[in-house]
Amino acid sequence: MEGSEEGDHPWQSYNTVYTTAKAGMEGVDKEKVQRIVYEMSKGSKYFQNEERKEAFMKHKIDNMRLQFAKLTQADLSHYQNVADRRILELEASRDLSRIWLHVDMDAFYAAVETLSNPTLKGKPMAVGSMSMISTANYEARKFGVRSAMPGFIARKLCPELIFVPVDFNKYNYYSDLTRKVFQRYDPNFIAGSLDEAYLDITEVCRERNVKSEEIAQEIRVGVYEETGLTCSAGVAPNRLLAKVCSDINKPNGQYVLPNNRLAVMTFISSLPIRKIGGIGKVTEHILKEVFGINTCEQMLDKRSYLCALFSQSTAGLGKTDSPQVRFRKSISNERTFSVTEDEVLLHKKLAELAEMLSTDMQKEGLHGRTLTLKLKTASFEMVLKANIRGCSLLIDIVHEKFYMSSLSKSVHNMVFVLPLLGLRVSQFNGEKSGATPDPTQKTITNFITSGGANRKHSSFSDVADHDFVSDTETDVSIDGRHTDQLDGRDPFYGNHSLDVNYQCCTLWKNGAEKVQTSDNDDPNSNHSGCTEVLGSTSFQGQFQGKNVNNESNLPEDDRLNSCRETIMLWLDDYKCSLCGAELPPNFVEERLEHSDFHFAEKLQKEESSIRQVSTPIHSQDQKHRINRQSKSKKQKLSHKEGSCVQYSINSAYGSY
DNA sequence: GCGGATCAC
DNA sequence: TATGGTGATCCGC
């Protein structure tokens, strides 16, 4: 049924993530849905990217088949032993005694929206937009509409579909109500997300001497009474299985898997691997294509092959009863927008992202060491660039990516069309020690900034201070601008930028044509301020550092304007006399910002010696407990094939 | 340690 | 017209 019929039914080979079975989709004409999805997608950039990924996956599968074929009998018996030994260990360490309950709200967002607008009841409805649907109610699911599907396709499937925009305030409110109920049964319950939770109900069952089934029923009734929303529950000896179980009688139902080995083994054996958390579309496909594995039982049969071809990373089911604090490891934000080749606009968007991120970090009291830029090209390829600091040029990153990755594209096609930008900060300082940052470290303040002194025309709003703690002397830091001014070099234009430019120039030499303006080998004369990823906005933060942000109103504005004029001018009405940046005359706002930048630079040089450098912000205890589902010791919930395989084996044998 | 890919919700 | 946002993890360099 697969690709063979492609000529007649090309949609059958277009496997989207929403072709898999989901609750509420039983009676759906899958063939028809798949055809419509295909027809709506065909030819789009998104579609082309899916094809690219599909080809990559096929390649991976071919490689794995080759390896598979190369395995000798000796290899296999060796790995059989490895697998069996591992299973024995897990058998020995398994704990049958706990009773876990997983609660999952039914079509949560949609249900909440229906509560607040009862006229929606009974009508097909989706929460989301024309671009993306978060949740669809059960009426809509009958048409094949489901989460992660773009709205315009959903509307094709169901023309009368009602769209409701997301409103997280509501969902948070109702989520809190449900959690009050959960708390009564397990004060240490684990919140998986707004609409999911894991409860260890072992003690409740024991103390009250009632069956888990009754507790599940009670909880569901309690949630309904508290919120008016229905949910489903699954009960099993561990969290992984409980989650699988909560999906079985959805919506508004429950399923109990008893705590005995036979029941679990029977349950597992026919369970499709895709049901297991961590096994997604790709992994499922690989396991099916290479090994012919569909169910957990088949996975067990092939355990020697799997151990031979996948990594041995530990992925056991560890203890499930020890509450643990999980620390956030990164914080990020990203935005999708309609493609633009307006570089200035892109940098403005980036500055906005930076500002939001900075605010979020401040709220959480976070300090990171690595700043990563994420972008998506017009052909939907994701690109990451770590450690961009304040020196990288967005355009360099894009150019580099294009030169490296697609020779087929002509240089002229390297336009700046980006539908997505994002920023992420990671590598936080360990908060556990409670120590303040090492004073010898450079604090990068205001790596993200914005907000001038009451400038109405500013596209940036107010500043966040703090943020980054760099741990090496050689790090490029915006903070350097506070401290390094005295040596007479301008770090903004200084040699920090050379690395990037050097790479870029090298690439250009190898490439066919030079696209960007020339002079990139001269660090002192080339960069247009507006192309600095983060730098162009930084001065405003420095204003804040001096607390001038709210000092005055109109007079300040006037002063700014006159100063701008005294330190720079625009050659031929479009070229900056100080740095050579080129901005068309009609870029009024951008030119003002650019002027501000130079002005701030000047101010900063004059006053840098007065300024205090860092403003360490102490964490407000970032140990906000997201949940305690973090792995105990060996329990690494892994998402990779190898680990998932192992994980599943463990869930089948180790934990059961 | 970085960049890409996968996964979950 | 049009395919999200946030966080995590693993693998191969």
XYZ file of C-alpha atoms (C1' of nucleotides) in Angstrom:
678
model
C 0.000 0.000 0.000
C 2.948 2.261 0.438
C 4.877 3.993 -2.257
C 4.105 1.541 -4.989
C 0.876 3.179 -5.977
C 2.341 6.633 -5.914
C 1.380 7.333 -9.474
C -2.292 6.959 -8.742
C -2.397 8.006 -5.118
C 0.509 10.263 -4.416
C -1.001 11.400 -1.121
C -0.469 7.990 0.378
C 3.231 8.598 0.580
C 2.830 11.997 2.149
C 2.930 11.048 5.773
C 2.151 13.881 8.032
C 2.282 13.773 11.759
C -1.483 13.902 11.911
C -2.078 10.670 10.089
C -1.601 8.655 13.227
C -4.628 7.533 15.123
C -5.783 9.774 17.912
C -8.637 9.765 20.295
C -11.821 10.894 18.656
C -10.684 10.073 15.151
C -11.969 6.539 14.883
C -14.665 7.024 12.292
C -12.641 9.366 10.124
C -12.102 8.655 6.462
C -8.354 8.681 6.706
C -7.803 8.296 3.013
C -9.844 11.354 2.265
C -8.158 13.427 4.948
C -4.772 12.436 3.705
C -5.674 13.369 0.161
C -6.941 16.784 1.149
C -3.930 17.486 3.329
C -1.707 16.491 0.460
C -3.517 18.627 -2.049
C -3.491 21.656 0.183
C 0.186 21.260 0.885
C 1.535 20.146 -2.439
C 4.124 22.432 -3.922
C 4.465 24.673 -0.899
C 7.793 25.452 0.666
C 6.677 23.518 3.667
C 5.884 20.546 1.509
C 9.233 20.711 -0.219
C 10.933 20.707 3.116
C 8.936 17.680 4.163
C 10.130 15.936 1.017
C 13.687 16.839 1.844
C 13.310 15.403 5.324
C 11.669 12.325 3.925
C 14.615 11.758 1.613
C 16.987 12.156 4.516
C 15.061 9.615 6.499
C 15.155 7.120 3.643
C 18.874 7.587 3.527
C 19.111 6.841 7.203
C 17.028 3.740 6.751
C 19.214 2.512 3.912
C 22.295 2.966 6.043
C 20.768 1.073 8.852
C 19.731 -1.758 6.587
C 23.288 -2.062 5.429
C 24.519 -2.297 8.978
C 21.769 -4.706 9.733
C 22.881 -6.964 6.914
C 26.466 -6.875 8.070
C 25.741 -8.339 11.474
C 27.277 -11.746 11.903
C 25.968 -14.615 13.962
C 28.664 -13.928 16.476
C 27.585 -10.324 16.743
C 24.030 -11.325 17.258
C 24.684 -13.834 19.960
C 26.876 -11.337 21.696
C 24.191 -8.692 21.657
C 21.581 -11.207 22.631
C 23.570 -11.727 25.777
C 23.942 -8.032 26.333
C 20.227 -7.524 26.001
C 19.304 -10.436 28.205
C 21.694 -9.398 30.903
C 20.266 -5.953 30.848
C 16.763 -7.261 31.125
C 17.718 -9.370 34.094
C 19.133 -6.366 35.853
C 15.971 -4.455 35.270
C 13.816 -7.309 36.369
C 15.738 -7.336 39.604
C 15.310 -3.651 40.211
C 11.716 -3.299 39.215
C 9.132 -2.051 41.597
C 5.640 -3.401 41.244
C 4.330 -1.767 44.338
C 3.541 1.747 43.212
C 0.261 2.836 41.737
C 0.505 5.705 39.314
C -2.352 7.608 37.870
C -2.131 9.823 34.826
C -4.825 12.427 34.277
C -5.322 14.014 30.908
C -7.934 16.666 30.304
C -10.141 16.080 27.271
C -9.500 18.540 24.448
C -8.506 20.950 27.156
C -8.252 24.303 25.392
C -11.341 23.644 23.355
C -13.295 22.528 26.397
C -12.335 25.637 28.317
C -13.375 27.852 25.434
C -16.709 26.097 25.303
C -17.198 26.704 28.991
C -16.740 30.404 28.540
C -18.852 30.469 25.415
C -21.543 27.784 25.633
C -22.900 28.590 22.191
C -19.923 26.686 20.857
C -21.267 23.504 22.355
C -21.910 20.799 19.821
C -20.295 22.686 16.985
C -16.997 21.793 15.353
C -14.465 24.176 16.793
C -10.722 24.590 16.898
C -8.502 26.653 19.131
C -5.818 28.296 17.082
C -5.455 30.256 13.899
C -5.416 29.802 10.156
C -1.757 28.951 10.534
C -1.905 26.471 13.331
C -4.437 24.665 15.454
C -3.678 23.855 19.058
C -6.678 21.755 19.877
C -9.859 20.713 18.161
C -13.003 19.589 19.922
C -14.448 16.177 19.278
C -17.006 17.439 16.803
C -14.172 18.813 14.694
C -12.096 15.685 15.033
C -14.795 13.764 13.227
C -13.738 15.694 10.148
C -10.096 14.846 10.616
C -9.270 18.205 12.159
C -6.667 17.897 14.859
C -3.914 19.623 16.744
C -0.773 20.646 14.892
C -2.751 20.996 11.703
C -2.740 24.370 9.984
C -6.087 26.067 10.143
C -6.526 26.614 6.443
C -6.334 22.883 5.863
C -8.700 22.246 8.726
C -11.195 24.622 7.184
C -10.987 22.676 3.959
C -11.768 19.492 5.849
C -14.581 21.143 7.740
C -15.880 24.357 6.178
C -18.126 25.207 9.113
C -15.254 24.954 11.568
C -15.247 27.737 14.142
C -11.898 29.196 15.095
C -11.194 30.519 18.558
C -7.905 32.204 19.387
C -5.767 30.798 22.183
C -6.048 32.398 25.582
C -3.589 31.047 28.049
C -4.975 33.047 30.904
C -8.083 30.940 30.790
C -6.180 27.687 30.490
C -3.941 28.574 33.363
C -6.910 29.419 35.498
C -8.636 26.121 34.876
C -5.392 24.235 35.128
C -4.956 25.592 38.617
C -8.424 24.424 39.537
C -7.649 20.891 38.406
C -4.421 20.921 40.349
C -6.235 21.734 43.525
C -8.033 18.448 43.083
C -4.861 16.522 42.298
C -3.251 17.901 45.386
C -5.819 16.255 47.584
C -4.675 12.867 46.388
C -0.976 13.447 45.977
C 0.542 16.672 47.280
C 3.653 15.919 45.263
C 1.865 15.292 41.999
C 3.815 15.977 38.832
C 2.372 18.466 36.416
C 3.266 17.316 32.947
C 1.702 20.299 31.277
C -1.320 22.506 31.763
C -3.657 19.636 31.110
C -1.745 16.614 32.358
C -0.563 15.318 35.671
C 0.931 12.231 37.246
C -0.223 11.217 40.705
C 1.235 8.565 42.920
C -1.917 7.240 44.534
C -0.289 4.325 46.299
C -0.726 5.800 49.753
C -4.270 6.954 49.208
C -5.300 3.531 48.060
C -3.604 1.895 51.004
C -4.833 4.269 53.685
C -8.406 4.208 52.562
C -8.262 0.616 51.436
C -9.909 1.343 48.152
C -9.122 0.246 44.644
C -7.245 2.497 42.310
C -10.234 2.386 40.028
C -12.345 4.146 42.612
C -9.732 6.780 43.217
C -9.521 7.439 39.512
C -13.262 7.822 39.398
C -13.226 10.149 42.378
C -10.570 12.327 40.893
C -12.380 12.626 37.607
C -15.598 13.541 39.356
C -13.712 16.005 41.526
C -12.182 17.674 38.499
C -15.556 17.912 36.857
C -17.165 19.419 39.929
C -14.383 21.895 40.327
C -14.167 22.959 36.705
C -17.023 21.597 34.645
C -14.435 19.880 32.452
C -14.020 16.197 31.761
C -10.807 14.287 31.833
C -9.508 10.787 31.320
C -7.322 8.743 33.583
C -4.973 5.831 33.330
C -3.705 3.742 36.220
C -0.604 1.577 36.027
C 2.474 0.629 38.011
C 4.614 3.312 36.403
C 4.198 6.640 34.744
C 4.968 5.540 31.251
C 2.290 2.921 31.295
C -0.160 5.150 33.120
C 0.110 7.657 30.330
C -0.543 5.035 27.720
C -3.579 3.929 29.715
C -5.125 7.349 30.054
C -5.433 7.476 26.301
C -7.343 4.241 25.996
C -10.817 5.311 27.043
C -10.598 8.897 26.071
C -12.658 11.044 26.338
C -14.158 11.013 29.779
C -13.034 7.520 30.607
C -10.413 5.570 32.458
C -8.426 2.388 32.227
C -6.681 0.447 34.956
C -3.759 -1.818 34.325
C -3.413 -4.052 37.371
C -0.164 -4.444 39.257
C 0.708 -7.905 38.156
C 3.310 -9.051 35.771
C 1.141 -11.110 33.496
C -1.365 -8.354 32.921
C 1.382 -5.948 32.053
C 3.156 -8.329 29.727
C -0.056 -9.032 27.898
C -0.816 -5.357 27.652
C 2.622 -4.521 26.355
C 2.834 -7.247 23.801
C 0.211 -5.871 21.470
C 0.977 -2.249 22.178
C 2.063 -0.294 19.086
C 5.436 1.254 19.731
C 4.141 4.628 18.615
C 2.073 4.811 21.773
C 5.195 4.983 23.838
C 6.342 8.419 24.766
C 9.476 9.313 22.881
C 8.754 7.238 19.826
C 7.514 9.604 17.190
C 6.892 9.548 13.497
C 10.487 9.073 12.434
C 11.456 6.428 14.951
C 8.336 4.485 14.264
C 9.091 4.537 10.580
C 12.669 3.430 11.002
C 11.809 0.582 13.299
C 9.113 -0.584 10.966
C 11.125 -0.274 7.780
C 14.386 -1.701 9.006
C 13.277 -4.296 11.515
C 9.627 -4.861 10.786
C 8.761 -3.796 14.288
C 5.263 -2.567 15.031
C 4.569 -3.649 18.570
C 6.498 -3.811 21.789
C 6.511 -7.568 21.612
C 8.216 -7.476 18.252
C 10.678 -5.097 19.699
C 11.542 -7.629 22.342
C 11.970 -10.308 19.746
C 14.474 -8.153 17.935
C 16.308 -6.982 20.994
C 19.675 -8.313 19.894
C 19.475 -6.363 16.639
C 18.440 -3.243 18.440
C 21.231 -3.498 20.959
C 23.650 -4.006 18.128
C 22.599 -1.041 16.071
C 21.525 1.525 18.589
C 23.391 3.286 21.298
C 23.592 1.740 24.695
C 22.561 4.808 26.516
C 20.804 3.962 29.679
C 17.113 4.495 29.565
C 15.708 2.383 32.289
C 12.688 3.022 34.337
C 14.192 4.245 37.505
C 12.459 4.834 40.730
C 9.265 6.656 40.291
C 8.614 7.689 43.824
C 11.324 10.153 44.611
C 10.331 13.712 44.072
C 13.016 15.634 42.372
C 13.635 19.168 41.468
C 14.145 19.744 37.839
C 16.109 22.718 36.723
C 15.434 24.610 33.624
C 18.288 24.246 31.181
C 17.440 26.879 28.661
C 15.108 29.717 28.003
C 14.147 30.859 24.567
C 11.716 32.658 22.404
C 11.021 32.678 18.711
C 8.570 34.268 16.338
C 7.316 33.464 12.913
C 6.382 36.284 10.593
C 5.745 36.746 6.932
C 8.944 36.556 4.997
C 10.814 39.731 4.477
C 14.129 40.680 3.010
C 14.231 43.881 4.928
C 17.338 43.407 6.939
C 16.665 46.364 9.169
C 13.240 45.092 9.971
C 14.662 41.693 10.809
C 17.073 43.218 13.226
C 14.308 45.135 14.791
C 12.418 41.929 15.313
C 15.479 40.379 16.783
C 15.830 43.234 19.194
C 12.255 42.733 20.257
C 12.889 39.082 20.866
C 15.954 39.976 22.837
C 14.015 42.335 24.975
C 11.293 39.820 25.720
C 13.831 37.190 26.524
C 15.667 39.519 28.773
C 12.480 40.271 30.656
C 11.721 36.601 31.037
C 15.198 35.902 32.308
C 14.922 38.665 34.785
C 11.692 37.248 36.108
C 13.336 33.921 36.663
C 16.594 35.312 37.882
C 18.571 33.520 35.236
C 22.042 34.169 33.937
C 23.275 32.276 30.947
C 26.550 31.822 29.193
C 25.494 30.786 25.728
C 23.321 32.811 23.451
C 22.049 30.990 20.407
C 20.372 32.463 17.405
C 17.849 30.368 15.565
C 16.494 31.155 12.193
C 14.492 29.526 9.500
C 15.222 30.046 5.867
C 12.499 30.603 3.337
C 12.832 26.964 2.419
C 12.053 25.977 5.998
C 15.496 24.855 6.981
C 16.348 25.551 10.587
C 19.703 27.044 11.363
C 21.266 27.462 14.761
C 24.209 29.619 15.628
C 25.537 29.478 19.124
C 27.538 32.087 20.937
C 26.511 34.909 18.768
C 27.276 37.374 21.526
C 27.057 40.894 20.356
C 29.308 40.585 17.384
C 27.847 38.280 14.854
C 26.215 39.636 11.839
C 22.955 38.080 11.001
C 23.652 38.331 7.333
C 26.946 36.519 7.756
C 25.229 33.620 9.395
C 22.724 33.407 6.644
C 25.316 33.666 3.936
C 27.455 31.071 5.553
C 24.534 28.742 5.762
C 23.668 29.164 2.137
C 27.189 28.747 0.919
C 27.709 25.675 2.974
C 24.480 23.963 2.302
C 23.140 24.569 -1.100
C 25.315 24.911 -4.095
C 22.292 24.784 -6.282
C 21.139 28.158 -5.172
C 22.503 30.967 -7.162
C 24.096 33.738 -5.264
C 21.357 36.021 -6.369
C 18.875 33.912 -4.566
C 20.567 34.532 -1.290
C 18.110 37.116 -0.366
C 17.198 37.820 3.142
C 13.938 36.094 3.445
C 13.453 34.736 6.875
C 10.146 33.574 8.232
C 11.447 32.895 11.717
C 13.916 34.243 14.218
C 14.573 33.015 17.705
C 16.948 33.417 20.592
C 17.914 31.006 23.274
C 20.043 31.358 26.343
C 21.487 28.274 27.974
C 24.408 27.185 30.110
C 23.099 28.766 33.215
C 25.278 29.248 36.175
C 24.712 26.560 38.704
C 22.343 27.996 41.197
C 22.731 25.158 43.569
C 25.904 26.495 45.036
C 24.058 29.654 45.833
C 27.189 31.496 44.956
C 27.112 34.822 43.282
C 29.000 35.018 40.042
C 32.722 34.912 40.304
C 33.820 38.524 40.466
C 36.606 37.829 38.048
C 34.099 36.896 35.474
C 32.887 39.486 33.120
C 29.291 40.272 33.447
C 27.641 40.976 30.216
C 25.068 43.500 31.059
C 22.542 44.581 28.617
C 23.423 42.076 26.013
C 19.884 42.528 25.172
C 18.597 45.951 25.427
C 16.184 48.407 24.107
C 14.206 51.387 25.027
C 15.654 54.798 24.620
C 15.018 57.664 26.872
C 11.419 58.354 26.097
C 11.926 58.448 22.422
C 8.549 58.248 20.861
C 9.906 57.085 17.588
C 11.808 54.261 19.104
C 10.908 50.805 18.096
C 12.415 49.553 21.273
C 10.861 49.732 24.598
C 12.375 49.816 27.980
C 15.381 48.027 29.025
C 16.164 45.012 30.938
C 19.484 44.975 32.589
C 21.526 41.990 33.678
C 21.555 38.785 31.797
C 24.680 37.212 30.785
C 27.577 35.928 32.698
C 30.483 35.097 30.578
C 33.107 32.819 31.952
C 36.103 33.275 29.815
C 38.431 36.131 29.335
C 38.298 35.886 25.617
C 34.610 36.027 25.347
C 33.251 38.776 23.347
C 30.931 40.582 25.527
C 28.844 43.584 25.200
C 29.953 44.265 28.649
C 33.289 44.831 27.073
C 31.885 48.030 25.873
C 31.546 49.177 29.369
C 34.983 48.262 30.409
C 37.153 48.183 27.371
C 36.590 51.638 26.191
C 39.570 52.920 28.031
C 42.042 51.116 25.923
C 40.965 53.125 22.989
C 39.666 50.307 20.904
C 36.108 50.138 20.006
C 35.056 46.638 20.763
C 31.970 47.046 18.758
C 33.957 47.422 15.603
C 37.011 45.821 16.930
C 38.568 42.548 16.197
C 35.876 40.557 17.888
C 34.015 40.704 14.700
C 36.877 39.443 12.697
C 36.188 35.817 13.172
C 32.860 35.970 11.619
C 33.966 38.208 8.865
C 36.993 36.196 8.182
C 34.922 33.143 7.661
C 32.611 35.070 5.553
C 35.337 36.433 3.347
C 36.879 33.069 2.958
C 33.641 31.740 1.803
C 33.266 34.538 -0.606
C 36.608 33.830 -2.113
C 35.533 30.325 -2.738
C 32.144 31.351 -3.839
C 31.194 32.735 -7.146
C 30.296 36.243 -6.349
C 30.461 38.669 -3.550
C 27.136 39.849 -2.514
C 27.558 41.839 0.582
C 29.170 45.206 0.416
C 32.910 45.194 0.306
C 35.424 46.170 2.959
C 34.618 43.333 5.210
C 38.232 42.797 5.890
C 38.511 46.140 7.485
C 37.032 45.869 10.891
C 36.960 49.555 11.439
C 35.018 50.705 8.520
C 32.449 48.323 7.407
C 29.704 47.137 9.625
C 26.493 48.802 9.295
C 25.363 49.346 12.812
C 21.958 48.137 11.956
C 23.178 44.722 11.062
C 24.614 44.003 14.434
C 22.558 41.281 15.858
C 22.366 42.665 19.292
C 24.723 45.490 19.296
C 22.685 48.073 17.588
C 20.362 48.323 20.459
C 22.761 48.128 23.267
C 23.317 51.728 24.073
C 19.859 52.174 25.300
C 20.479 49.687 27.973
C 23.413 51.692 29.038
C 21.203 54.612 29.454
C 19.249 52.620 31.833
C 22.363 51.648 33.602
C 22.702 55.276 34.418
C 19.111 55.633 35.351
C 18.481 58.289 32.826
C 15.700 56.340 31.320
C 12.952 58.242 32.980
C 14.777 61.361 33.750
C 13.091 63.779 31.468
C 10.744 64.063 28.638
C 10.836 66.590 25.906
C 14.084 68.300 26.798
C 15.801 64.969 26.639
C 14.442 64.360 23.223
C 15.672 67.655 21.995
C 19.033 67.131 23.436
C 19.303 63.781 21.808
C 18.428 65.151 18.450
C 20.906 67.945 18.522
C 23.663 65.707 19.745
C 22.993 63.267 17.008
C 23.566 65.933 14.477
C 26.791 67.056 16.009
C 28.480 63.706 15.975
C 27.527 62.380 12.607
C 25.952 63.064 9.322
C 24.601 61.108 6.427
C 26.755 61.280 3.342
C 24.796 61.719 0.152
C 21.770 61.383 2.363
C 22.163 57.706 2.824
C 25.590 56.702 4.036
C 26.730 57.030 7.626
C 29.808 59.160 7.897
C 31.085 57.251 10.869
C 30.761 53.645 9.891
C 29.706 53.641 6.273
C 26.389 51.994 6.942
C 23.991 52.535 4.132
C 20.383 53.308 4.780
C 18.060 54.708 2.155
C 16.737 58.200 2.792
C 13.237 56.949 3.389
C 14.374 54.775 6.283
C 13.668 57.560 8.663
C 13.175 55.575 11.806
C 16.084 53.282 11.143
C 18.364 56.203 10.544
C 17.338 57.738 13.813
C 18.136 54.542 15.598
C 21.441 54.315 13.859
C 22.254 57.830 14.880
C 21.286 57.030 18.390
C 23.679 54.208 18.378
C 26.632 56.393 17.545
C 25.490 58.989 19.940
C 25.320 56.491 22.709
C 28.736 55.266 21.817
C 30.108 58.691 22.218
C 28.322 59.273 25.468
C 29.551 56.013 26.725
C 33.148 56.784 25.968
C 32.865 59.989 27.863
C 31.326 58.469 30.896
C 32.410 54.897 31.006
C 34.820 55.380 33.821
C 32.060 56.507 36.120
C 29.800 53.652 35.547
C 29.370 50.641 37.698
C 29.500 47.576 35.618
C 27.316 44.839 36.765
C 24.046 44.507 38.514
C 23.852 40.969 39.660
C 20.336 39.917 40.144
C 19.827 37.190 42.549
C 17.773 34.325 41.589
C 14.376 34.213 43.033
C 14.894 30.601 43.566
C 14.672 29.129 40.158
C 13.789 25.889 41.753
C 10.249 26.473 40.912
C 9.269 22.936 40.738
C 8.235 22.217 37.215
C 7.697 18.680 38.215
C 9.654 15.876 39.611
C 9.513 13.608 36.677
C 13.157 14.131 36.158
C 15.015 10.981 36.002
C 16.342 9.456 39.051
C 19.857 8.321 38.508
C 19.764 6.064 35.496
C 16.374 7.041 34.372
C 16.975 9.035 31.290
C 13.910 9.581 29.301
C 15.407 9.570 25.933
C 13.937 10.487 22.663
C 16.419 8.911 20.406
C 15.741 5.698 18.669
C 18.286 3.711 20.529
C 17.264 4.931 23.864
C 13.617 4.695 23.131
C 14.109 1.194 22.103
C 15.926 0.517 25.274
C 13.353 2.416 27.170
C 10.599 0.335 25.771
C 12.417 -2.829 26.417
C 12.827 -1.710 29.941
C 9.255 -0.775 30.323
C 8.297 -4.145 29.106
C 10.813 -6.163 31.025
C 12.488 -3.986 33.543
C 9.581 -2.390 35.060
C 7.522 -5.216 34.284
C 30.644 22.245 22.590
C 27.967 23.021 18.284
C 24.433 22.163 14.882
C 20.864 19.338 13.305
C 17.120 16.373 14.187
C 13.458 14.411 16.881
C 9.854 14.582 20.236
C 6.106 16.185 23.422
C 2.466 19.201 24.495
C -2.058 33.929 1.860
C -0.993 30.494 5.031
C 2.357 24.871 8.514
C 3.442 27.457 16.066
C 6.230 28.114 20.467
C 8.991 26.251 24.345
C 11.969 23.093 26.250
C 14.580 18.852 26.267
C 17.732 15.348 24.543
C 20.722 12.680 21.602
C 24.012 11.899 17.864
C 27.813 12.876 14.977
C 31.214 15.782 14.463
